[in-house]
PDB file of C-alpha atoms in Angstrom:
ATOM      1  CA  MET A   1     -80.744   1.277  71.135  1.00 67.00           C
ATOM      2  CA  ILE A   2     -76.896   1.371  70.939  1.00 78.00           C
ATOM      3  CA  GLU A   3     -74.765  -1.111  73.076  1.00 84.00           C
ATOM      4  CA  ASN A   4     -72.219   1.404  74.005  1.00 89.00           C
ATOM      5  CA  PRO A   5     -73.092   4.868  73.211  1.00 88.00           C
ATOM      6  CA  GLY A   6     -69.749   6.358  74.265  1.00 89.00           C
ATOM      7  CA  LYS A   7     -67.801   4.115  71.777  1.00 91.00           C
ATOM      8  CA  TYR A   8     -70.315   5.095  69.073  1.00 91.00           C
ATOM      9  CA  PHE A   9     -69.926   8.681  69.932  1.00 91.00           C
ATOM     10  CA  SER A  10     -65.960   8.916  69.973  1.00 91.00           C
ATOM     11  CA  GLU A  11     -65.749   7.096  66.772  1.00 92.00           C
ATOM     12  CA  ASN A  12     -68.712   8.616  64.776  1.00 92.00           C
ATOM     13  CA  ILE A  13     -69.568  11.879  66.065  1.00 92.00           C
ATOM     14  CA  LEU A  14     -66.141  13.483  67.731  1.00 92.00           C
ATOM     15  CA  PRO A  15     -64.011  12.941  64.430  1.00 93.00           C
ATOM     16  CA  HIS A  16     -66.293  15.657  62.859  1.00 92.00           C
ATOM     17  CA  SER A  17     -66.065  18.485  65.750  1.00 90.00           C
ATOM     18  CA  GLY A  18     -63.330  20.292  63.647  1.00 91.00           C
ATOM     19  CA  ARG A  19     -65.413  20.558  60.696  1.00 90.00           C
ATOM     20  CA  MET A  20     -68.391  21.553  63.029  1.00 91.00           C
ATOM     21  CA  PHE A  21     -66.302  24.328  64.537  1.00 90.00           C
ATOM     22  CA  GLY A  22     -65.359  25.786  61.138  1.00 88.00           C
ATOM     23  CA  VAL A  23     -69.031  25.827  60.303  1.00 87.00           C
ATOM     24  CA  ALA A  24     -69.806  27.562  63.468  1.00 87.00           C
ATOM     25  CA  VAL A  25     -67.162  30.228  62.960  1.00 85.00           C
ATOM     26  CA  ALA A  26     -68.324  30.993  59.537  1.00 84.00           C
ATOM     27  CA  ILE A  27     -71.718  31.284  60.601  1.00 82.00           C
ATOM     28  CA  ILE A  28     -71.197  33.198  63.956  1.00 81.00           C
ATOM     29  CA  GLY A  29     -67.895  35.012  63.294  1.00 79.00           C
ATOM     30  CA  SER A  30     -66.888  34.496  66.718  1.00 80.00           C
ATOM     31  CA  ARG A  31     -64.329  31.624  67.751  1.00 85.00           C
ATOM     32  CA  GLU A  32     -65.685  31.868  71.140  1.00 87.00           C
ATOM     33  CA  ASP A  33     -69.397  31.703  70.194  1.00 86.00           C
ATOM     34  CA  ALA A  34     -68.592  28.930  67.802  1.00 87.00           C
ATOM     35  CA  SER A  35     -66.918  27.001  70.528  1.00 90.00           C
ATOM     36  CA  ASP A  36     -70.067  27.258  72.493  1.00 90.00           C
ATOM     37  CA  ALA A  37     -72.201  26.004  69.599  1.00 91.00           C
ATOM     38  CA  VAL A  38     -70.034  23.206  69.058  1.00 92.00           C
ATOM     39  CA  GLN A  39     -70.108  21.890  72.783  1.00 92.00           C
ATOM     40  CA  THR A  40     -73.737  22.609  72.817  1.00 91.00           C
ATOM     41  CA  ALA A  41     -74.226  20.648  69.424  1.00 92.00           C
ATOM     42  CA  MET A  42     -72.077  17.807  71.076  1.00 93.00           C
ATOM     43  CA  LEU A  43     -74.283  17.563  74.234  1.00 92.00           C
ATOM     44  CA  ARG A  44     -77.399  17.617  72.231  1.00 91.00           C
ATOM     45  CA  ILE A  45     -76.021  14.627  69.919  1.00 92.00           C
ATOM     46  CA  TRP A  46     -74.891  12.711  72.929  1.00 92.00           C
ATOM     47  CA  GLU A  47     -78.463  12.833  74.700  1.00 90.00           C
ATOM     48  CA  ASN A  48     -79.924  11.880  71.556  1.00 90.00           C
ATOM     49  CA  ILE A  49     -77.384   8.958  71.123  1.00 90.00           C
ATOM     50  CA  CYS A  50     -78.025   8.025  74.737  1.00 90.00           C
ATOM     51  CA  ALA A  51     -81.843   8.123  73.862  1.00 88.00           C
ATOM     52  CA  GLY A  52     -81.555   5.691  70.946  1.00 86.00           C
ATOM     53  CA  THR A  53     -81.147   8.239  68.150  1.00 85.00           C
ATOM     54  CA  VAL A  54     -78.508   6.784  65.562  1.00 88.00           C
ATOM     55  CA  PRO A  55     -77.992   9.201  62.432  1.00 88.00           C
ATOM     56  CA  ASP A  56     -77.491   7.547  59.223  1.00 89.00           C
ATOM     57  CA  ASN A  57     -74.999   9.928  58.205  1.00 91.00           C
ATOM     58  CA  PRO A  58     -72.912  11.118  61.230  1.00 92.00           C
ATOM     59  CA  ALA A  59     -70.833  13.771  59.265  1.00 90.00           C
ATOM     60  CA  ALA A  60     -74.261  15.568  58.123  1.00 89.00           C
ATOM     61  CA  TYR A  61     -76.086  14.980  61.250  1.00 91.00           C
ATOM     62  CA  CYS A  62     -73.226  16.967  63.302  1.00 92.00           C
ATOM     63  CA  LEU A  63     -73.126  19.926  60.448  1.00 89.00           C
ATOM     64  CA  SER A  64     -76.711  20.144  60.565  1.00 89.00           C
ATOM     65  CA  ALA A  65     -77.037  20.176  64.240  1.00 91.00           C
ATOM     66  CA  VAL A  66     -74.275  22.946  64.964  1.00 91.00           C
ATOM     67  CA  ARG A  67     -75.942  24.978  61.970  1.00 88.00           C
ATOM     68  CA  ASN A  68     -79.281  24.810  63.491  1.00 87.00           C
ATOM     69  CA  ILE A  69     -77.800  26.062  66.931  1.00 88.00           C
ATOM     70  CA  CYS A  70     -75.766  28.816  65.247  1.00 85.00           C
ATOM     71  CA  ILE A  71     -78.746  29.763  63.713  1.00 78.00           C
ATOM     72  CA  SER A  72     -80.947  29.693  66.980  1.00 76.00           C
ATOM     73  CA  GLN A  73     -77.599  32.025  68.483  1.00 74.00           C
ATOM     74  CA  TYR A  74     -78.118  34.358  65.675  1.00 68.00           C
ATOM     75  CA  GLU A  75     -81.816  34.931  65.951  1.00 62.00           C
ATOM     76  CA  LEU A  76     -81.469  35.411  69.788  1.00 59.00           C
ATOM     77  CA  SER A  77     -78.775  37.658  69.737  1.00 58.00           C
ATOM     78  CA  LYS A  78     -79.153  39.199  66.436  1.00 49.00           C
ATOM     79  CA  ARG A  79     -75.477  39.056  66.116  1.00 36.00           C
ATOM     80  CA  VAL A  80     -73.749  39.648  62.287  1.00 39.00           C
ATOM     81  CA  THR A  81     -70.453  38.177  61.235  1.00 40.00           C
ATOM     82  CA  SER A  82     -68.405  39.899  63.542  1.00 39.00           C
ATOM     83  CA  LEU A  83     -65.655  41.341  61.181  1.00 40.00           C
ATOM     84  CA  ASP A  84     -64.518  44.770  62.484  1.00 40.00           C
ATOM     85  CA  LYS A  85     -65.521  47.280  60.119  1.00 40.00           C
ATOM     86  CA  ASP A  86     -62.983  49.648  61.236  1.00 39.00           C
ATOM     87  CA  VAL A  87     -60.081  47.887  60.204  1.00 42.00           C
ATOM     88  CA  GLY A  88     -57.840  49.486  57.783  1.00 45.00           C
ATOM     89  CA  THR A  89     -58.174  48.947  53.891  1.00 44.00           C
ATOM     90  CA  ILE A  90     -57.427  45.902  51.753  1.00 46.00           C
ATOM     91  CA  SER A  91     -55.508  47.161  48.675  1.00 44.00           C
ATOM     92  CA  THR A  92     -56.663  45.423  45.440  1.00 44.00           C
ATOM     93  CA  LYS A  93     -54.751  48.033  43.121  1.00 46.00           C
ATOM     94  CA  SER A  94     -51.714  49.614  43.304  1.00 45.00           C
ATOM     95  CA  SER A  95     -52.982  53.124  43.773  1.00 43.00           C
ATOM     96  CA  ALA A  96     -54.394  54.416  47.120  1.00 41.00           C
ATOM     97  CA  GLU A  97     -57.519  55.847  45.315  1.00 40.00           C
ATOM     98  CA  ASP A  98     -58.343  52.314  43.898  1.00 46.00           C
ATOM     99  CA  SER A  99     -58.167  50.694  47.301  1.00 51.00           C
ATOM    100  CA  LEU A 100     -61.320  49.152  49.133  1.00 56.00           C
ATOM    101  CA  THR A 101     -61.742  49.552  52.621  1.00 65.00           C
ATOM    102  CA  LEU A 102     -62.729  46.281  54.622  1.00 65.00           C
ATOM    103  CA  SER A 103     -66.352  47.903  55.305  1.00 70.00           C
ATOM    104  CA  GLU A 104     -66.919  47.871  51.829  1.00 76.00           C
ATOM    105  CA  VAL A 105     -65.954  44.041  51.144  1.00 74.00           C
ATOM    106  CA  ILE A 106     -68.042  43.359  54.068  1.00 75.00           C
ATOM    107  CA  ASP A 107     -71.176  45.367  53.088  1.00 79.00           C
ATOM    108  CA  ARG A 108     -70.929  43.644  49.793  1.00 83.00           C
ATOM    109  CA  MET A 109     -70.544  40.145  51.479  1.00 83.00           C
ATOM    110  CA  HIS A 110     -73.923  41.197  53.312  1.00 84.00           C
ATOM    111  CA  SER A 111     -75.557  41.813  50.321  1.00 88.00           C
ATOM    112  CA  LEU A 112     -75.471  38.369  48.884  1.00 90.00           C
ATOM    113  CA  PRO A 113     -78.528  36.118  49.680  1.00 91.00           C
ATOM    114  CA  ASP A 114     -77.886  34.332  52.874  1.00 89.00           C
ATOM    115  CA  LYS A 115     -77.044  30.958  51.795  1.00 90.00           C
ATOM    116  CA  GLU A 116     -74.606  32.454  49.188  1.00 90.00           C
ATOM    117  CA  ARG A 117     -72.990  34.548  52.079  1.00 88.00           C
ATOM    118  CA  GLN A 118     -72.779  31.397  54.227  1.00 87.00           C
ATOM    119  CA  ALA A 119     -71.512  29.378  51.524  1.00 87.00           C
ATOM    120  CA  VAL A 120     -68.826  31.870  50.463  1.00 86.00           C
ATOM    121  CA  GLU A 121     -67.888  32.303  54.349  1.00 83.00           C
ATOM    122  CA  MET A 122     -67.872  28.849  55.180  1.00 82.00           C
ATOM    123  CA  SER A 123     -65.350  28.060  52.222  1.00 83.00           C
ATOM    124  CA  ALA A 124     -63.374  31.256  52.738  1.00 78.00           C
ATOM    125  CA  PHE A 125     -63.136  31.362  56.197  1.00 72.00           C
ATOM    126  CA  ALA A 126     -63.079  27.861  57.349  1.00 71.00           C
ATOM    127  CA  GLY A 127     -62.238  25.965  54.693  1.00 75.00           C
ATOM    128  CA  SER A 128     -64.919  23.845  54.189  1.00 79.00           C
ATOM    129  CA  SER A 129     -65.953  21.310  51.447  1.00 84.00           C
ATOM    130  CA  SER A 130     -68.869  21.388  49.270  1.00 86.00           C
ATOM    131  CA  GLU A 131     -70.110  18.421  51.315  1.00 86.00           C
ATOM    132  CA  ASP A 132     -69.416  20.180  54.552  1.00 83.00           C
ATOM    133  CA  ILE A 133     -71.476  23.244  53.297  1.00 86.00           C
ATOM    134  CA  ALA A 134     -74.287  21.230  52.230  1.00 87.00           C
ATOM    135  CA  GLY A 135     -74.405  19.528  55.384  1.00 84.00           C
ATOM    136  CA  ALA A 136     -74.609  22.925  57.010  1.00 84.00           C
ATOM    137  CA  LEU A 137     -77.040  24.535  54.637  1.00 86.00           C
ATOM    138  CA  SER A 138     -79.448  21.396  54.230  1.00 87.00           C
ATOM    139  CA  VAL A 139     -79.090  21.336  50.523  1.00 89.00           C
ATOM    140  CA  SER A 140     -77.391  18.806  48.049  1.00 90.00           C
ATOM    141  CA  THR A 141     -73.882  18.906  47.254  1.00 89.00           C
ATOM    142  CA  ALA A 142     -74.336  20.222  43.589  1.00 90.00           C
ATOM    143  CA  ASN A 143     -76.625  23.175  45.154  1.00 91.00           C
ATOM    144  CA  ALA A 144     -73.911  24.019  47.604  1.00 90.00           C
ATOM    145  CA  ARG A 145     -71.300  24.326  44.965  1.00 90.00           C
ATOM    146  CA  GLN A 146     -73.909  26.214  42.752  1.00 92.00           C
ATOM    147  CA  LEU A 147     -74.437  28.652  45.648  1.00 92.00           C
ATOM    148  CA  LEU A 148     -70.817  28.913  46.254  1.00 89.00           C
ATOM    149  CA  SER A 149     -70.005  29.766  42.193  1.00 90.00           C
ATOM    150  CA  ARG A 150     -72.722  32.470  42.625  1.00 91.00           C
ATOM    151  CA  GLY A 151     -71.555  34.069  45.475  1.00 89.00           C
ATOM    152  CA  ARG A 152     -68.010  34.284  44.142  1.00 87.00           C
ATOM    153  CA  ARG A 153     -68.924  35.153  40.874  1.00 89.00           C
ATOM    154  CA  LYS A 154     -71.038  38.195  42.317  1.00 88.00           C
ATOM    155  CA  LEU A 155     -68.228  39.174  44.537  1.00 83.00           C
ATOM    156  CA  ARG A 156     -65.773  39.168  41.463  1.00 82.00           C
ATOM    157  CA  GLU A 157     -68.184  41.289  39.289  1.00 84.00           C
ATOM    158  CA  TRP A 158     -68.448  43.761  42.213  1.00 79.00           C
ATOM    159  CA  PHE A 159     -64.746  44.211  42.629  1.00 73.00           C
ATOM    160  CA  SER A 160     -63.538  43.926  39.334  1.00 69.00           C
TER     161      SER A 160
END
């Protein structure tokens, strides 16, 4: 049992809230829902700390907690990343006939295997490091780098 749960929480858990939010946005897609997920994760972590559960690695514990909540929210609501498919076009080349629509990019992203897609989204949208991605996806850091590399390579191949 921890003598001062509040001190432990503010020193070891709260500093990870920014990364937790980034992971949540990458998984859920909505900033509002991501904020709710982080708040729920923080509440559960607080309850666990008060009950005597002290994580060995607070960063990984926080990222795993928010990841699990996001996955639960996703399963309950059957949401997909809320990128608007009707938003204009992204031009990758100089001529209009070679431009890609955002919906084509999104479709390609969703055709990636789940963990590769999540790794690419977390890196691109949330600026997450390999360590953060590893914690959120419950894989090793080397595996997170490999997932990110594979996902990026597939996207490059599709769009080159």
